[in-house]
Amino acid sequence: MQSTNQNIIVLDYVVIELLDSNIMRFEFTKDIIITMELTSEMIDVCKKLCPDRLYKSLKIIHHKFKIEKEVVDLFAGDIRKEMMSVEAVVLTTPALRIFANFYLRVKKPVIKTKFFDSEKEAVAWLLNN
Amino acid sequence: MDYHKIIIVDDDSTSVFYAKDVLSEIFFSGEVLSFDKPNDFLIYYNDNKHLFIGKILLLLDINMPLKTGFEVLIEIEEEFDEESNMDVIMVTSSNLKSDIEKASRFINVIGYVEKPLSKKKLEDIFNAEH
């Protein structure tokens, strides 16, 4: 884990930054399969950057992105509500958008979640929610 | 898969056979219907939509001679919202980027698979292994 300043933590596969308005920005920097191990690592980073309060999650995904079933199931439960209040996800490929449709319709996220094509729209939505 | 009914719309009888075989392989116990003409499906859908109970999965081919899968989706798109009970998987021989892009714009499309449909491809969708 490398830290460049107190609000940014750079991991091998993601840059996590706490922005103004309590927005936690995750930018995934390469193709990845999200495992339980990586999930735990990211949860630890979020707790370090934003202890004792809920954040608004902003996820930016440009690359191939797979999520292990156990992680999807974990985040379909209450743990998500304990960490974040709302989530915006920016997806830049059609395959990811189809996955987003699946996620919204079949997995039914426990917090308010919306998918976007651009980061600008996603941030505007987060600021209003 | 908690679907009450699965509807296959495909003009190719071999693909329909494969799809039904996969559904029996996963022990799908609900009703399975198939239509080889998109218009027959649309007539059935419009006549029966108010009677549908539970969730429905539509396995929809893209390239059909009389009407494409996208044209079918456009005709029923008005019914699509986050609460609608129909999920759609595009099952197609086309892996054109433009088709995947187009499919991704319909909010009820939850999967896009290349023919032939297989148990593994269906499981990959429902296990969220994208």
Short mmCIF file of N, CA and C in Angstrom, two decimals, chain A residues 15-87:
data_model
loop_
_atom_site.label_atom_id
_atom_site.label_comp_id
_atom_site.label_asym_id
_atom_site.label_seq_id
_atom_site.Cartn_x
_atom_site.Cartn_y
_atom_site.Cartn_z
N VAL A 15 -7.09 3.29 -7.10
CA VAL A 15 -6.71 4.50 -6.36
C VAL A 15 -7.95 4.94 -5.59
N ILE A 16 -7.81 5.05 -4.29
CA ILE A 16 -8.96 5.44 -3.45
C ILE A 16 -8.68 6.81 -2.85
N GLU A 17 -9.63 7.72 -3.06
CA GLU A 17 -9.40 9.10 -2.61
C GLU A 17 -10.66 9.63 -1.94
N LEU A 18 -10.47 10.25 -0.79
CA LEU A 18 -11.60 10.91 -0.13
C LEU A 18 -11.68 12.35 -0.63
N LEU A 19 -12.76 12.66 -1.34
CA LEU A 19 -12.94 13.99 -1.90
C LEU A 19 -13.78 14.85 -0.95
N ASP A 20 -13.97 16.12 -1.32
CA ASP A 20 -14.87 16.99 -0.57
C ASP A 20 -16.27 16.38 -0.58
N SER A 21 -17.12 16.87 0.29
CA SER A 21 -18.51 16.42 0.40
C SER A 21 -18.60 14.94 0.76
N ASN A 22 -17.52 14.44 1.35
CA ASN A 22 -17.54 13.05 1.85
C ASN A 22 -17.72 12.02 0.74
N ILE A 23 -17.19 12.32 -0.43
CA ILE A 23 -17.26 11.37 -1.54
C ILE A 23 -15.99 10.53 -1.56
N MET A 24 -16.16 9.22 -1.51
CA MET A 24 -15.01 8.31 -1.61
C MET A 24 -14.91 7.84 -3.05
N ARG A 25 -13.82 8.24 -3.73
CA ARG A 25 -13.68 7.93 -5.15
C ARG A 25 -12.74 6.73 -5.33
N PHE A 26 -13.22 5.73 -6.02
CA PHE A 26 -12.40 4.54 -6.33
C PHE A 26 -12.18 4.54 -7.85
N GLU A 27 -10.94 4.56 -8.28
CA GLU A 27 -10.69 4.40 -9.72
C GLU A 27 -9.89 3.12 -9.93
N PHE A 28 -10.52 2.16 -10.58
CA PHE A 28 -9.84 0.89 -10.81
C PHE A 28 -8.90 1.05 -12.00
N THR A 29 -7.66 0.64 -11.82
CA THR A 29 -6.63 1.00 -12.79
C THR A 29 -6.20 -0.15 -13.70
N LYS A 30 -6.79 -1.32 -13.53
CA LYS A 30 -6.48 -2.42 -14.45
C LYS A 30 -7.58 -3.47 -14.40
N ASP A 31 -7.52 -4.45 -15.30
CA ASP A 31 -8.49 -5.56 -15.28
C ASP A 31 -8.41 -6.24 -13.92
N ILE A 32 -9.55 -6.58 -13.38
CA ILE A 32 -9.52 -7.11 -12.02
C ILE A 32 -10.67 -8.06 -11.72
N ILE A 33 -10.40 -9.01 -10.85
CA ILE A 33 -11.46 -9.85 -10.27
C ILE A 33 -11.52 -9.48 -8.79
N ILE A 34 -12.66 -8.96 -8.38
CA ILE A 34 -12.79 -8.54 -6.98
C ILE A 34 -13.07 -9.78 -6.11
N THR A 35 -12.08 -10.11 -5.32
CA THR A 35 -12.19 -11.27 -4.41
C THR A 35 -12.51 -10.77 -3.00
N MET A 36 -12.78 -11.69 -2.11
CA MET A 36 -13.02 -11.30 -0.71
C MET A 36 -11.77 -10.63 -0.12
N GLU A 37 -10.61 -11.13 -0.52
CA GLU A 37 -9.36 -10.57 0.02
C GLU A 37 -9.19 -9.10 -0.38
N LEU A 38 -9.44 -8.83 -1.66
CA LEU A 38 -9.32 -7.44 -2.12
C LEU A 38 -10.41 -6.57 -1.49
N THR A 39 -11.58 -7.14 -1.31
CA THR A 39 -12.68 -6.40 -0.68
C THR A 39 -12.29 -5.99 0.74
N SER A 40 -11.72 -6.92 1.48
CA SER A 40 -11.29 -6.60 2.86
C SER A 40 -10.25 -5.49 2.85
N GLU A 41 -9.35 -5.57 1.87
CA GLU A 41 -8.30 -4.56 1.78
C GLU A 41 -8.92 -3.17 1.52
N MET A 42 -9.89 -3.12 0.62
CA MET A 42 -10.52 -1.82 0.31
C MET A 42 -11.35 -1.30 1.49
N ILE A 43 -12.01 -2.23 2.18
CA ILE A 43 -12.78 -1.80 3.36
C ILE A 43 -11.85 -1.19 4.40
N ASP A 44 -10.68 -1.80 4.61
CA ASP A 44 -9.71 -1.26 5.57
C ASP A 44 -9.26 0.14 5.16
N VAL A 45 -9.03 0.32 3.86
CA VAL A 45 -8.60 1.64 3.37
C VAL A 45 -9.70 2.68 3.64
N CYS A 46 -10.93 2.31 3.36
CA CYS A 46 -12.05 3.25 3.55
C CYS A 46 -12.19 3.62 5.03
N LYS A 47 -12.01 2.64 5.89
CA LYS A 47 -12.12 2.93 7.32
C LYS A 47 -11.02 3.87 7.78
N LYS A 48 -9.86 3.72 7.13
CA LYS A 48 -8.74 4.59 7.48
C LYS A 48 -8.98 6.03 7.00
N LEU A 49 -9.49 6.14 5.78
CA LEU A 49 -9.71 7.47 5.20
C LEU A 49 -10.93 8.16 5.80
N CYS A 50 -11.93 7.38 6.15
CA CYS A 50 -13.19 7.96 6.59
C CYS A 50 -13.73 7.19 7.80
N PRO A 51 -13.05 7.35 8.95
CA PRO A 51 -13.49 6.58 10.11
C PRO A 51 -14.78 7.14 10.71
N ASP A 52 -15.59 6.28 11.20
CA ASP A 52 -16.76 6.65 12.00
C ASP A 52 -17.84 7.45 11.29
N ARG A 53 -17.86 7.43 9.98
CA ARG A 53 -19.00 8.06 9.33
C ARG A 53 -19.24 7.44 7.95
N LEU A 54 -20.45 7.59 7.47
CA LEU A 54 -20.80 7.05 6.16
C LEU A 54 -20.21 7.94 5.07
N TYR A 55 -19.82 7.33 3.98
CA TYR A 55 -19.38 8.14 2.84
C TYR A 55 -20.29 7.89 1.64
N LYS A 56 -20.14 8.75 0.63
CA LYS A 56 -20.84 8.54 -0.64
C LYS A 56 -19.83 7.90 -1.59
N SER A 57 -20.20 6.80 -2.17
CA SER A 57 -19.23 6.04 -2.98
C SER A 57 -19.32 6.43 -4.46
N LEU A 58 -18.14 6.66 -5.04
CA LEU A 58 -18.05 6.94 -6.47
C LEU A 58 -17.05 5.94 -7.06
N LYS A 59 -17.51 5.05 -7.90
CA LYS A 59 -16.61 4.04 -8.47
C LYS A 59 -16.46 4.29 -9.97
N ILE A 60 -15.21 4.32 -10.41
CA ILE A 60 -14.92 4.55 -11.83
C ILE A 60 -14.30 3.27 -12.38
N ILE A 61 -14.97 2.68 -13.37
CA ILE A 61 -14.50 1.39 -13.89
C ILE A 61 -14.32 1.51 -15.40
N HIS A 62 -13.06 1.37 -15.84
CA HIS A 62 -12.78 1.43 -17.29
C HIS A 62 -12.39 0.05 -17.82
N HIS A 63 -11.95 -0.80 -16.94
CA HIS A 63 -11.33 -2.06 -17.38
C HIS A 63 -12.27 -3.23 -17.12
N LYS A 64 -11.81 -4.41 -17.55
CA LYS A 64 -12.61 -5.62 -17.28
C LYS A 64 -12.75 -5.77 -15.78
N PHE A 65 -13.95 -6.07 -15.36
CA PHE A 65 -14.24 -6.04 -13.92
C PHE A 65 -15.13 -7.23 -13.59
N LYS A 66 -14.60 -8.14 -12.81
CA LYS A 66 -15.41 -9.29 -12.39
C LYS A 66 -15.52 -9.26 -10.88
N ILE A 67 -16.64 -9.74 -10.40
CA ILE A 67 -16.85 -9.78 -8.96
C ILE A 67 -17.18 -11.20 -8.56
N GLU A 68 -16.44 -11.73 -7.61
CA GLU A 68 -16.76 -13.08 -7.15
C GLU A 68 -18.13 -13.09 -6.49
N LYS A 69 -18.83 -14.21 -6.64
CA LYS A 69 -20.20 -14.32 -6.14
C LYS A 69 -20.29 -14.00 -4.65
N GLU A 70 -19.29 -14.44 -3.88
CA GLU A 70 -19.32 -14.20 -2.43
C GLU A 70 -19.31 -12.70 -2.12
N VAL A 71 -18.58 -11.95 -2.95
CA VAL A 71 -18.49 -10.50 -2.73
C VAL A 71 -19.83 -9.84 -3.08
N VAL A 72 -20.42 -10.28 -4.18
CA VAL A 72 -21.74 -9.74 -4.57
C VAL A 72 -22.73 -10.00 -3.44
N ASP A 73 -22.72 -11.21 -2.92
CA ASP A 73 -23.65 -11.57 -1.85
C ASP A 73 -23.37 -10.75 -0.59
N LEU A 74 -22.09 -10.55 -0.29
CA LEU A 74 -21.72 -9.75 0.89
C LEU A 74 -22.28 -8.33 0.77
N PHE A 75 -22.10 -7.75 -0.42
CA PHE A 75 -22.54 -6.36 -0.60
C PHE A 75 -24.05 -6.23 -0.82
N ALA A 76 -24.71 -7.36 -1.03
CA ALA A 76 -26.18 -7.32 -1.09
C ALA A 76 -26.76 -7.28 0.32
N GLY A 77 -25.91 -7.45 1.33
CA GLY A 77 -26.36 -7.45 2.71
C GLY A 77 -26.15 -6.11 3.39
N ASP A 78 -26.27 -6.10 4.71
CA ASP A 78 -26.28 -4.84 5.45
C ASP A 78 -24.92 -4.16 5.57
N ILE A 79 -23.84 -4.88 5.30
CA ILE A 79 -22.50 -4.29 5.48
C ILE A 79 -22.37 -3.01 4.65
N ARG A 80 -23.01 -3.00 3.51
CA ARG A 80 -22.93 -1.84 2.63
C ARG A 80 -23.55 -0.60 3.30
N LYS A 81 -24.70 -0.82 3.94
CA LYS A 81 -25.40 0.29 4.60
C LYS A 81 -24.57 0.86 5.74
N GLU A 82 -23.71 0.01 6.32
CA GLU A 82 -22.90 0.47 7.45
C GLU A 82 -21.73 1.32 7.00
N MET A 83 -21.40 1.24 5.70
CA MET A 83 -20.23 1.96 5.20
C MET A 83 -20.57 3.18 4.36
N MET A 84 -21.58 3.05 3.50
CA MET A 84 -21.85 4.13 2.56
C MET A 84 -23.34 4.46 2.53
N SER A 85 -23.65 5.70 2.15
CA SER A 85 -25.05 6.11 2.14
C SER A 85 -25.66 5.99 0.76
N VAL A 86 -24.83 6.10 -0.26
CA VAL A 86 -25.33 6.13 -1.64
C VAL A 86 -24.15 5.78 -2.55
N GLU A 87 -24.46 5.28 -3.75
CA GLU A 87 -23.33 4.90 -4.62
C GLU A 87 -23.60 5.26 -6.07
#
